[in-house]
Amino acid sequence: MTHQFPSLSPEQKKELSDIAQKIVAPGKGILAADESTGTMGKRLQMINVENNEENRRYFRDLLFSVEPIANSIGGVICFHETLYQKADSGKFFPQAIKDKGIVVGIKVDKGTANLSGTDGETTTQGLDGLSERCAQYKKDGCDFAKWRSVLKISDGCPSALAIAENANVLARYASICQQNGLVPIVEPEILPDGAHDLKRCQYVTEKVLAAVYKALSDHHVYLEGTLLKPNMVTAGHSCTKKFTPQEVAMATVTALRRTVPSAVPGICFLSGGQSEEEASLNLNAINQMPLLRPWKLTFSYGRALQASALAAWQGKPANKAAAQQAFSTRAKINGMASKGEYNPSGSADQSSMQSLYTASYVY
Amino acid sequence: MTSGSLDIRPNAVAGPRLHNGAYREGTTSIRSDIEIPLQAPVLDSRRCGMKPLSTESLRSPVDFRGRRLVGSDTVTVDTNYICQEPAPVSSHQPTPPINSDSLRRLCGRLLSMTHQFPALSAAQKKDLHDTALRIVAPGKGILAADESVGSMAKRLAQVGVENTEDNRRQYRQILFSADERINGCIGGVIFFHETLYQHSDSGVPFVKMIRDRGIMIGVKVDKGVVPLAGTSGETTTQGLDGLSERCAQYKKDGASFAKWRCVLKISDTNPSRLAIEDNANVLARYCSICQQHGIVPIIEPELLPDGDHDLKRCQYVTEKVLAAVYKAMSDHHVYLEGTLLKPNMVTPGHACSTKYSPEEVAMATVTALRRTVPPAVTGVAFLSGGQSEEEASVNLNAINTCPLAKPWILSFSYGRALQASALRTWRGHKENQNAATEQFIKRAEAGVNSLACQGKYTGGENGGERGQHLYGPSHAY
C-alpha cells in the first residue's frame, strides 16, 4: 500500500516511531544538555568557572555518569562539541549514554536570524546542508534531533509572518531529519517575556501550534515519528496576576488538546526559566489534569534539571558527588511528575526555588 | 450537567498501566470520566446566587508557594475555590490538595478565560459543549433525515412513491413514530428545513415528538454544492448568506445543532488545492456563525467513494483534507469542544479491484483521524456514504475495536444506512407503516450494537501490539 509519493518506507516509519516511544517511555523525559558554547559560558560564569572545553566536558560527564538516571531519562540532547568528547571512562559520550539505554540527540539548528519588517521577530536558520549533517550525526550515534524556533508575545507579536515562517522551517527540518533516521523534536518556543496574562499565552500558543501542525501536514511529516517540545502555557514574567500550577496545567492541556493530533507520541515541555521546583510542580499538575491526554506529557529540561547540580559543583572536583546527587534528585522528581505522582515533601532547597528566568533567553 | 465526581487519579483518563510499562490507552468506557461537570461561570454571581463579599472577608486563593494571588476577575465569589483550607504562607508548603469540588470550580473559572477578542463567553461555550456531548452520548448516534427535496425524489422513486410534500411528511412520520426503544440509540436527528415545520397525522409537530424523546434537533443549513470554475468538476458549498439570521430562527424553532456538507472527490488531479482550501474555509465560516447562535455545528467534509483509488490513497487525501479543515477552524476561532465531525470512513474507491477487510478500513480510518483531528473535538460521527446497512455496521464495529487510542467519542450519523429497510418496507402503503417503523428501530439498535463493542482489546499485556499485528504493522499506514 503506497501513499502518493511516499516519503518513508514502512521500515523507516517503524524505526522512527520506536525511537520516539523509547524516549518518552513511561516515567522518563529528556535532559537538554545542548547549551551552545556561549550559553555554557553564562552558566559557568555564575559559579566562577572558566568557560573552556575541558570544563564543559567535565560538567557534562558529571551529569551523564550518574547512576541510575536511565530510570528517569529517556533521551539526552547534546551540543555538537559534546558528541565528540569523551567521558572520564574513555568512551565517547554517545556510546556512554547509549550503553545506559538512553537515546542520544543533537541540536541541529544554527540559531535565530532576524525577520526584517517585523518588531524584532526571528526565524531560525540551519537548513543548509542539513541532510548531510543529519546523516553524519546518525552515523555518530544520534537517533533524534532538536530545532528551536522562537516567538514572543507583545502588542503586535507574534505576527502572521513570524508564525508562518517558523512553522515552515520547523516542518522542513522535521522532513529532512526523518529522511535520515532521526526523530525530530519540534520546538516552537513562545518566550515568557512580557506582561501578558495566562489567557493571552493560551490563545497565542493555540494559534502557533495550529500553524505548526498544518505545516507538518503540508510537508508530509510522519507525526508518529516526531516529538513536540512546547512551552507550558504561563503568564508573562511581568504579569502582576499569579496563577497556580493547576491553572497553568489546565490552560496548557486545553491548548494542546485543541491543536496537537493524538498521533504525536509525546510532548516534552521546555522549562523556559521556571525554577526547578516550579517546573516539576507544573508538570505534575499537568499529568493530573482530568482531561483526556492522548500523548505522553513529560519534560525536556535544561536549566530546570541542572541548576542545583551546577550550584553544588562550583567547579570543585570535591563537590562532584554532591552535584551528582542534586541532579539525580531532580531527575527522579521530574520522572514522577511525568506520571503525576510527585508529592513534594516540603524540603525544597533554596536553589531549586530560584527562578531561572533571564530576559529574552537565547541559547 | 450534573456534578458527579471527578476522577483525578493520575492516568485515570489515560487508561491503566500494564505492568511491563506499556501504556494502555484509554477505553471509550472511560469517556464519562472526562465530562467535566461545569459550573456556571464564577464571574456571574447572580447565576450562582451569591452575594458579593466585602473586601475584608475576601481571602484570595494561594499559589503553590503560599503566596496570595493578586487581583482576580472573580472578586464576587467564594474564595475557597482552589483550596479547601488556605495554605500557610511559607515556601516550604506542599501544594494544597485538590479535591473534585475545587477542581470543578477551577475548570469553571478557566473556561471563562477569554481569548483576544473573545468569540464566545464561558456560558456560551458550556452550552455548546454540553449539547455536543448530549448528541453523541455514549452509545448514541445521529439519524440523518435531512434529505433535500431532490434527494427524496430519488429515494421515493426507488419504491414507486410520488415525491409530494405529504408523502415526504408521511415518510418522516414513520421514523419519528419510533417508540422509546430509540431513546437509548439516537442522540440527534438532522432535519431538512421543510420537515422542521411539519406535523404528524394527529397534529403533533415533529420537533415536539423528537424533543419529547430527549433527542436533540438538528437542521441542515447548507444550500447545496456549486461548481468551482477552473477545476475539474470540483465544487464548493453555498449557504452563508443570511446564515446568521437563519440560525437565530432555527434556534427559536427548537434546533440545537446544524449540519453542512462539503464534497470532495478523488481522481488523478483531485482534490485540488483550491477545492480543499475553499471547502475548509466555508466550513469554518459556517461553524463560526452557528456557534454565535448557540448551535453546535457538525462539520462534514465528505470525500466521495467514487473512483478506483485504493485504501492508501483515500487515507492520504483524507489526512490532507482534515488538516486543512482544522487549520481553518483555528484561523476562524472556532471552539472545537463545541463541534462534531462527520467524516467519511477511509475506504477504497467503489471501482477499486483490491478488497480490504473491515480491520484494514478501521486502521486506515483511525490512523487518519489520529493524525489530524485534535483531541478537543468532542465527537466523530461517521457518514455511511453509500455503504450498505450491514457494511456500515461492520466497519463501525471494527473502528471501535481498533487498538489505537481514540480520544474522541465515536458515533454514527447515518441516513440510508438507517432508513433503507424502513423505506423498502413502507413502499408508500399506510398499512406498512408500523412494520416500517420496526425496521428503522432495528437498524438503530444495530448501529448502537456496533458501538457497544467499544474498548475491547485482544487481551494480554501486549494486547495492543498483538492486536496491531493482526491488521498489519500500523506504521505502514
Short mmCIF file of N, CA, C and O in Angstrom, two decimals, chain B residues 20-75:
data_model
loop_
_atom_site.label_atom_id
_atom_site.label_comp_id
_atom_site.label_asym_id
_atom_site.label_seq_id
_atom_site.Cartn_x
_atom_site.Cartn_y
_atom_site.Cartn_z
N ASN B 20 4.30 -4.24 32.36
CA ASN B 20 5.58 -4.20 31.67
C ASN B 20 5.92 -2.79 31.20
O ASN B 20 6.82 -2.58 30.43
N GLY B 21 5.15 -1.83 31.70
CA GLY B 21 5.45 -0.46 31.32
C GLY B 21 4.73 0.01 30.07
O GLY B 21 4.74 1.18 29.76
N ALA B 22 4.11 -0.92 29.37
CA ALA B 22 3.37 -0.50 28.18
C ALA B 22 2.23 0.41 28.60
O ALA B 22 1.71 0.30 29.69
N TYR B 23 1.89 1.28 27.75
CA TYR B 23 0.92 2.32 28.08
C TYR B 23 -0.40 1.96 27.43
O TYR B 23 -0.54 2.05 26.24
N ARG B 24 -1.32 1.54 28.26
CA ARG B 24 -2.59 1.10 27.70
C ARG B 24 -3.48 2.31 27.49
O ARG B 24 -3.71 3.08 28.41
N GLU B 25 -3.92 2.47 26.31
CA GLU B 25 -4.68 3.66 26.01
C GLU B 25 -6.08 3.56 26.56
O GLU B 25 -6.62 2.49 26.79
N GLY B 26 -6.65 4.70 26.81
CA GLY B 26 -7.96 4.72 27.43
C GLY B 26 -9.03 4.07 26.59
O GLY B 26 -8.97 4.04 25.38
N THR B 27 -9.98 3.54 27.23
CA THR B 27 -11.12 2.96 26.52
C THR B 27 -12.23 3.98 26.49
O THR B 27 -12.28 4.90 27.30
N THR B 28 -13.10 3.82 25.53
CA THR B 28 -14.17 4.79 25.43
C THR B 28 -15.11 4.68 26.62
O THR B 28 -15.90 5.56 26.88
N SER B 29 -15.03 3.58 27.37
CA SER B 29 -15.92 3.48 28.51
C SER B 29 -15.46 4.42 29.62
O SER B 29 -16.17 4.64 30.57
N ILE B 30 -14.26 4.95 29.49
CA ILE B 30 -13.79 5.90 30.49
C ILE B 30 -14.24 7.30 30.13
O ILE B 30 -14.09 8.23 30.86
N ARG B 31 -14.81 7.43 28.94
CA ARG B 31 -15.17 8.77 28.44
C ARG B 31 -15.98 9.55 29.46
O ARG B 31 -15.83 10.73 29.60
N SER B 32 -16.88 8.86 30.18
CA SER B 32 -17.75 9.60 31.06
C SER B 32 -16.95 10.32 32.14
O SER B 32 -17.39 11.30 32.68
N ASP B 33 -15.74 9.81 32.43
CA ASP B 33 -14.97 10.50 33.43
C ASP B 33 -14.45 11.82 32.96
O ASP B 33 -14.06 12.64 33.75
N ILE B 34 -14.36 12.01 31.66
CA ILE B 34 -13.77 13.26 31.20
C ILE B 34 -14.80 14.34 31.00
O ILE B 34 -14.49 15.42 30.61
N GLU B 35 -16.05 14.02 31.26
CA GLU B 35 -17.04 15.09 31.18
C GLU B 35 -16.86 15.94 32.40
O GLU B 35 -17.19 15.56 33.49
N ILE B 36 -16.31 17.10 32.22
CA ILE B 36 -16.06 17.96 33.36
C ILE B 36 -17.36 18.58 33.78
O ILE B 36 -18.02 19.25 33.00
N PRO B 37 -17.79 18.33 34.98
CA PRO B 37 -19.03 18.95 35.44
C PRO B 37 -18.81 20.44 35.57
O PRO B 37 -18.07 20.88 36.42
N LEU B 38 -19.39 21.16 34.67
CA LEU B 38 -19.11 22.59 34.63
C LEU B 38 -20.10 23.37 35.45
O LEU B 38 -21.30 23.13 35.39
N GLN B 39 -19.59 24.26 36.19
CA GLN B 39 -20.46 25.16 36.91
C GLN B 39 -20.73 26.37 36.04
O GLN B 39 -20.02 26.62 35.09
N ALA B 40 -21.72 27.11 36.38
CA ALA B 40 -21.89 28.39 35.72
C ALA B 40 -20.63 29.20 35.99
O ALA B 40 -19.98 28.99 36.99
N PRO B 41 -20.26 30.08 35.06
CA PRO B 41 -19.01 30.81 35.28
C PRO B 41 -19.05 31.55 36.61
O PRO B 41 -20.05 32.18 36.95
N VAL B 42 -17.95 31.43 37.32
CA VAL B 42 -17.95 32.03 38.64
C VAL B 42 -17.98 33.55 38.57
O VAL B 42 -18.13 34.22 39.56
N LEU B 43 -17.79 34.10 37.38
CA LEU B 43 -17.85 35.54 37.23
C LEU B 43 -19.22 36.08 37.58
O LEU B 43 -19.38 37.19 38.02
N ASP B 44 -20.24 35.26 37.30
CA ASP B 44 -21.58 35.80 37.35
C ASP B 44 -22.24 35.42 38.66
O ASP B 44 -22.79 34.34 38.81
N SER B 45 -22.14 36.32 39.63
CA SER B 45 -22.63 35.98 40.96
C SER B 45 -24.14 35.83 41.00
O SER B 45 -24.67 35.13 41.82
N ARG B 46 -24.81 36.50 40.06
CA ARG B 46 -26.28 36.37 40.06
C ARG B 46 -26.67 34.94 39.79
O ARG B 46 -27.53 34.38 40.44
N ARG B 47 -26.01 34.33 38.79
CA ARG B 47 -26.37 32.96 38.45
C ARG B 47 -26.01 32.02 39.58
O ARG B 47 -26.66 31.02 39.78
N CYS B 48 -24.91 32.35 40.29
CA CYS B 48 -24.53 31.49 41.39
C CYS B 48 -25.40 31.76 42.60
O CYS B 48 -25.33 31.04 43.58
N GLY B 49 -26.15 32.83 42.55
CA GLY B 49 -26.99 33.17 43.70
C GLY B 49 -26.19 33.61 44.89
O GLY B 49 -26.58 33.39 46.04
N MET B 50 -25.03 34.20 44.65
CA MET B 50 -24.19 34.59 45.79
C MET B 50 -24.11 36.09 45.88
O MET B 50 -24.14 36.78 44.89
N LYS B 51 -24.00 36.55 47.10
CA LYS B 51 -23.86 37.99 47.29
C LYS B 51 -22.38 38.35 47.22
O LYS B 51 -21.53 37.58 47.61
N PRO B 52 -22.10 39.54 46.72
CA PRO B 52 -20.69 39.96 46.70
C PRO B 52 -20.15 40.01 48.12
O PRO B 52 -20.84 40.41 49.04
N LEU B 53 -18.93 39.59 48.28
CA LEU B 53 -18.31 39.61 49.60
C LEU B 53 -17.62 40.93 49.81
O LEU B 53 -17.13 41.54 48.89
N SER B 54 -17.56 41.35 51.03
CA SER B 54 -16.80 42.57 51.31
C SER B 54 -15.33 42.27 51.18
O SER B 54 -14.91 41.12 51.27
N THR B 55 -14.54 43.28 50.94
CA THR B 55 -13.12 43.01 50.73
C THR B 55 -12.45 42.50 51.99
O THR B 55 -11.46 41.80 51.92
N GLU B 56 -13.00 42.83 53.17
CA GLU B 56 -12.38 42.30 54.39
C GLU B 56 -12.49 40.79 54.44
O GLU B 56 -11.57 40.10 54.82
N SER B 57 -13.66 40.32 54.04
CA SER B 57 -13.83 38.88 54.13
C SER B 57 -13.20 38.16 52.94
O SER B 57 -13.14 36.96 52.88
N LEU B 58 -12.70 38.95 52.03
CA LEU B 58 -12.12 38.35 50.83
C LEU B 58 -10.74 37.82 51.16
O LEU B 58 -9.87 38.54 51.58
N ARG B 59 -10.57 36.50 51.00
CA ARG B 59 -9.21 35.98 51.12
C ARG B 59 -8.91 35.32 49.80
O ARG B 59 -9.56 34.36 49.41
N SER B 60 -7.97 35.86 49.10
CA SER B 60 -7.72 35.32 47.77
C SER B 60 -7.00 33.97 47.90
O SER B 60 -6.36 33.70 48.90
N PRO B 61 -7.15 33.16 46.90
CA PRO B 61 -6.51 31.85 46.93
C PRO B 61 -4.99 31.98 46.94
O PRO B 61 -4.46 33.04 46.62
N VAL B 62 -4.33 30.91 47.31
CA VAL B 62 -2.88 30.95 47.35
C VAL B 62 -2.31 30.05 46.27
O VAL B 62 -2.96 29.11 45.83
N ASP B 63 -1.12 30.37 45.84
CA ASP B 63 -0.48 29.52 44.86
C ASP B 63 0.41 28.51 45.59
O ASP B 63 0.41 28.42 46.80
N PHE B 64 1.18 27.75 44.84
CA PHE B 64 1.88 26.63 45.46
C PHE B 64 2.96 27.09 46.43
O PHE B 64 3.42 26.35 47.26
N ARG B 65 3.34 28.38 46.30
CA ARG B 65 4.32 28.88 47.26
C ARG B 65 3.64 29.46 48.48
O ARG B 65 4.29 29.99 49.36
N GLY B 66 2.32 29.42 48.51
CA GLY B 66 1.62 30.00 49.63
C GLY B 66 1.42 31.49 49.48
O GLY B 66 0.94 32.15 50.39
N ARG B 67 1.79 32.03 48.30
CA ARG B 67 1.59 33.47 48.11
C ARG B 67 0.16 33.73 47.70
O ARG B 67 -0.44 33.00 46.94
N ARG B 68 -0.40 34.83 48.24
CA ARG B 68 -1.76 35.20 47.86
C ARG B 68 -1.76 35.61 46.40
O ARG B 68 -0.89 36.33 45.95
N LEU B 69 -2.77 35.16 45.69
CA LEU B 69 -2.92 35.58 44.31
C LEU B 69 -3.35 37.03 44.28
O LEU B 69 -4.17 37.45 45.09
N VAL B 70 -2.76 37.77 43.39
CA VAL B 70 -3.05 39.20 43.34
C VAL B 70 -4.08 39.47 42.27
O VAL B 70 -3.95 39.04 41.14
N GLY B 71 -5.13 40.17 42.63
CA GLY B 71 -6.11 40.55 41.63
C GLY B 71 -6.88 39.35 41.15
O GLY B 71 -6.41 38.23 41.15
N SER B 72 -8.06 39.55 40.80
CA SER B 72 -8.87 38.42 40.37
C SER B 72 -10.06 38.95 39.61
O SER B 72 -10.61 39.99 39.95
N ASP B 73 -10.49 38.23 38.61
CA ASP B 73 -11.73 38.64 37.97
C ASP B 73 -12.89 37.89 38.57
O ASP B 73 -13.93 37.75 37.99
N THR B 74 -12.72 37.31 39.73
CA THR B 74 -13.80 36.57 40.36
C THR B 74 -14.05 37.11 41.75
O THR B 74 -14.30 36.40 42.69
N VAL B 75 -14.01 38.41 41.84
CA VAL B 75 -13.97 39.04 43.15
C VAL B 75 -15.26 38.84 43.93
O VAL B 75 -15.29 38.98 45.13
#
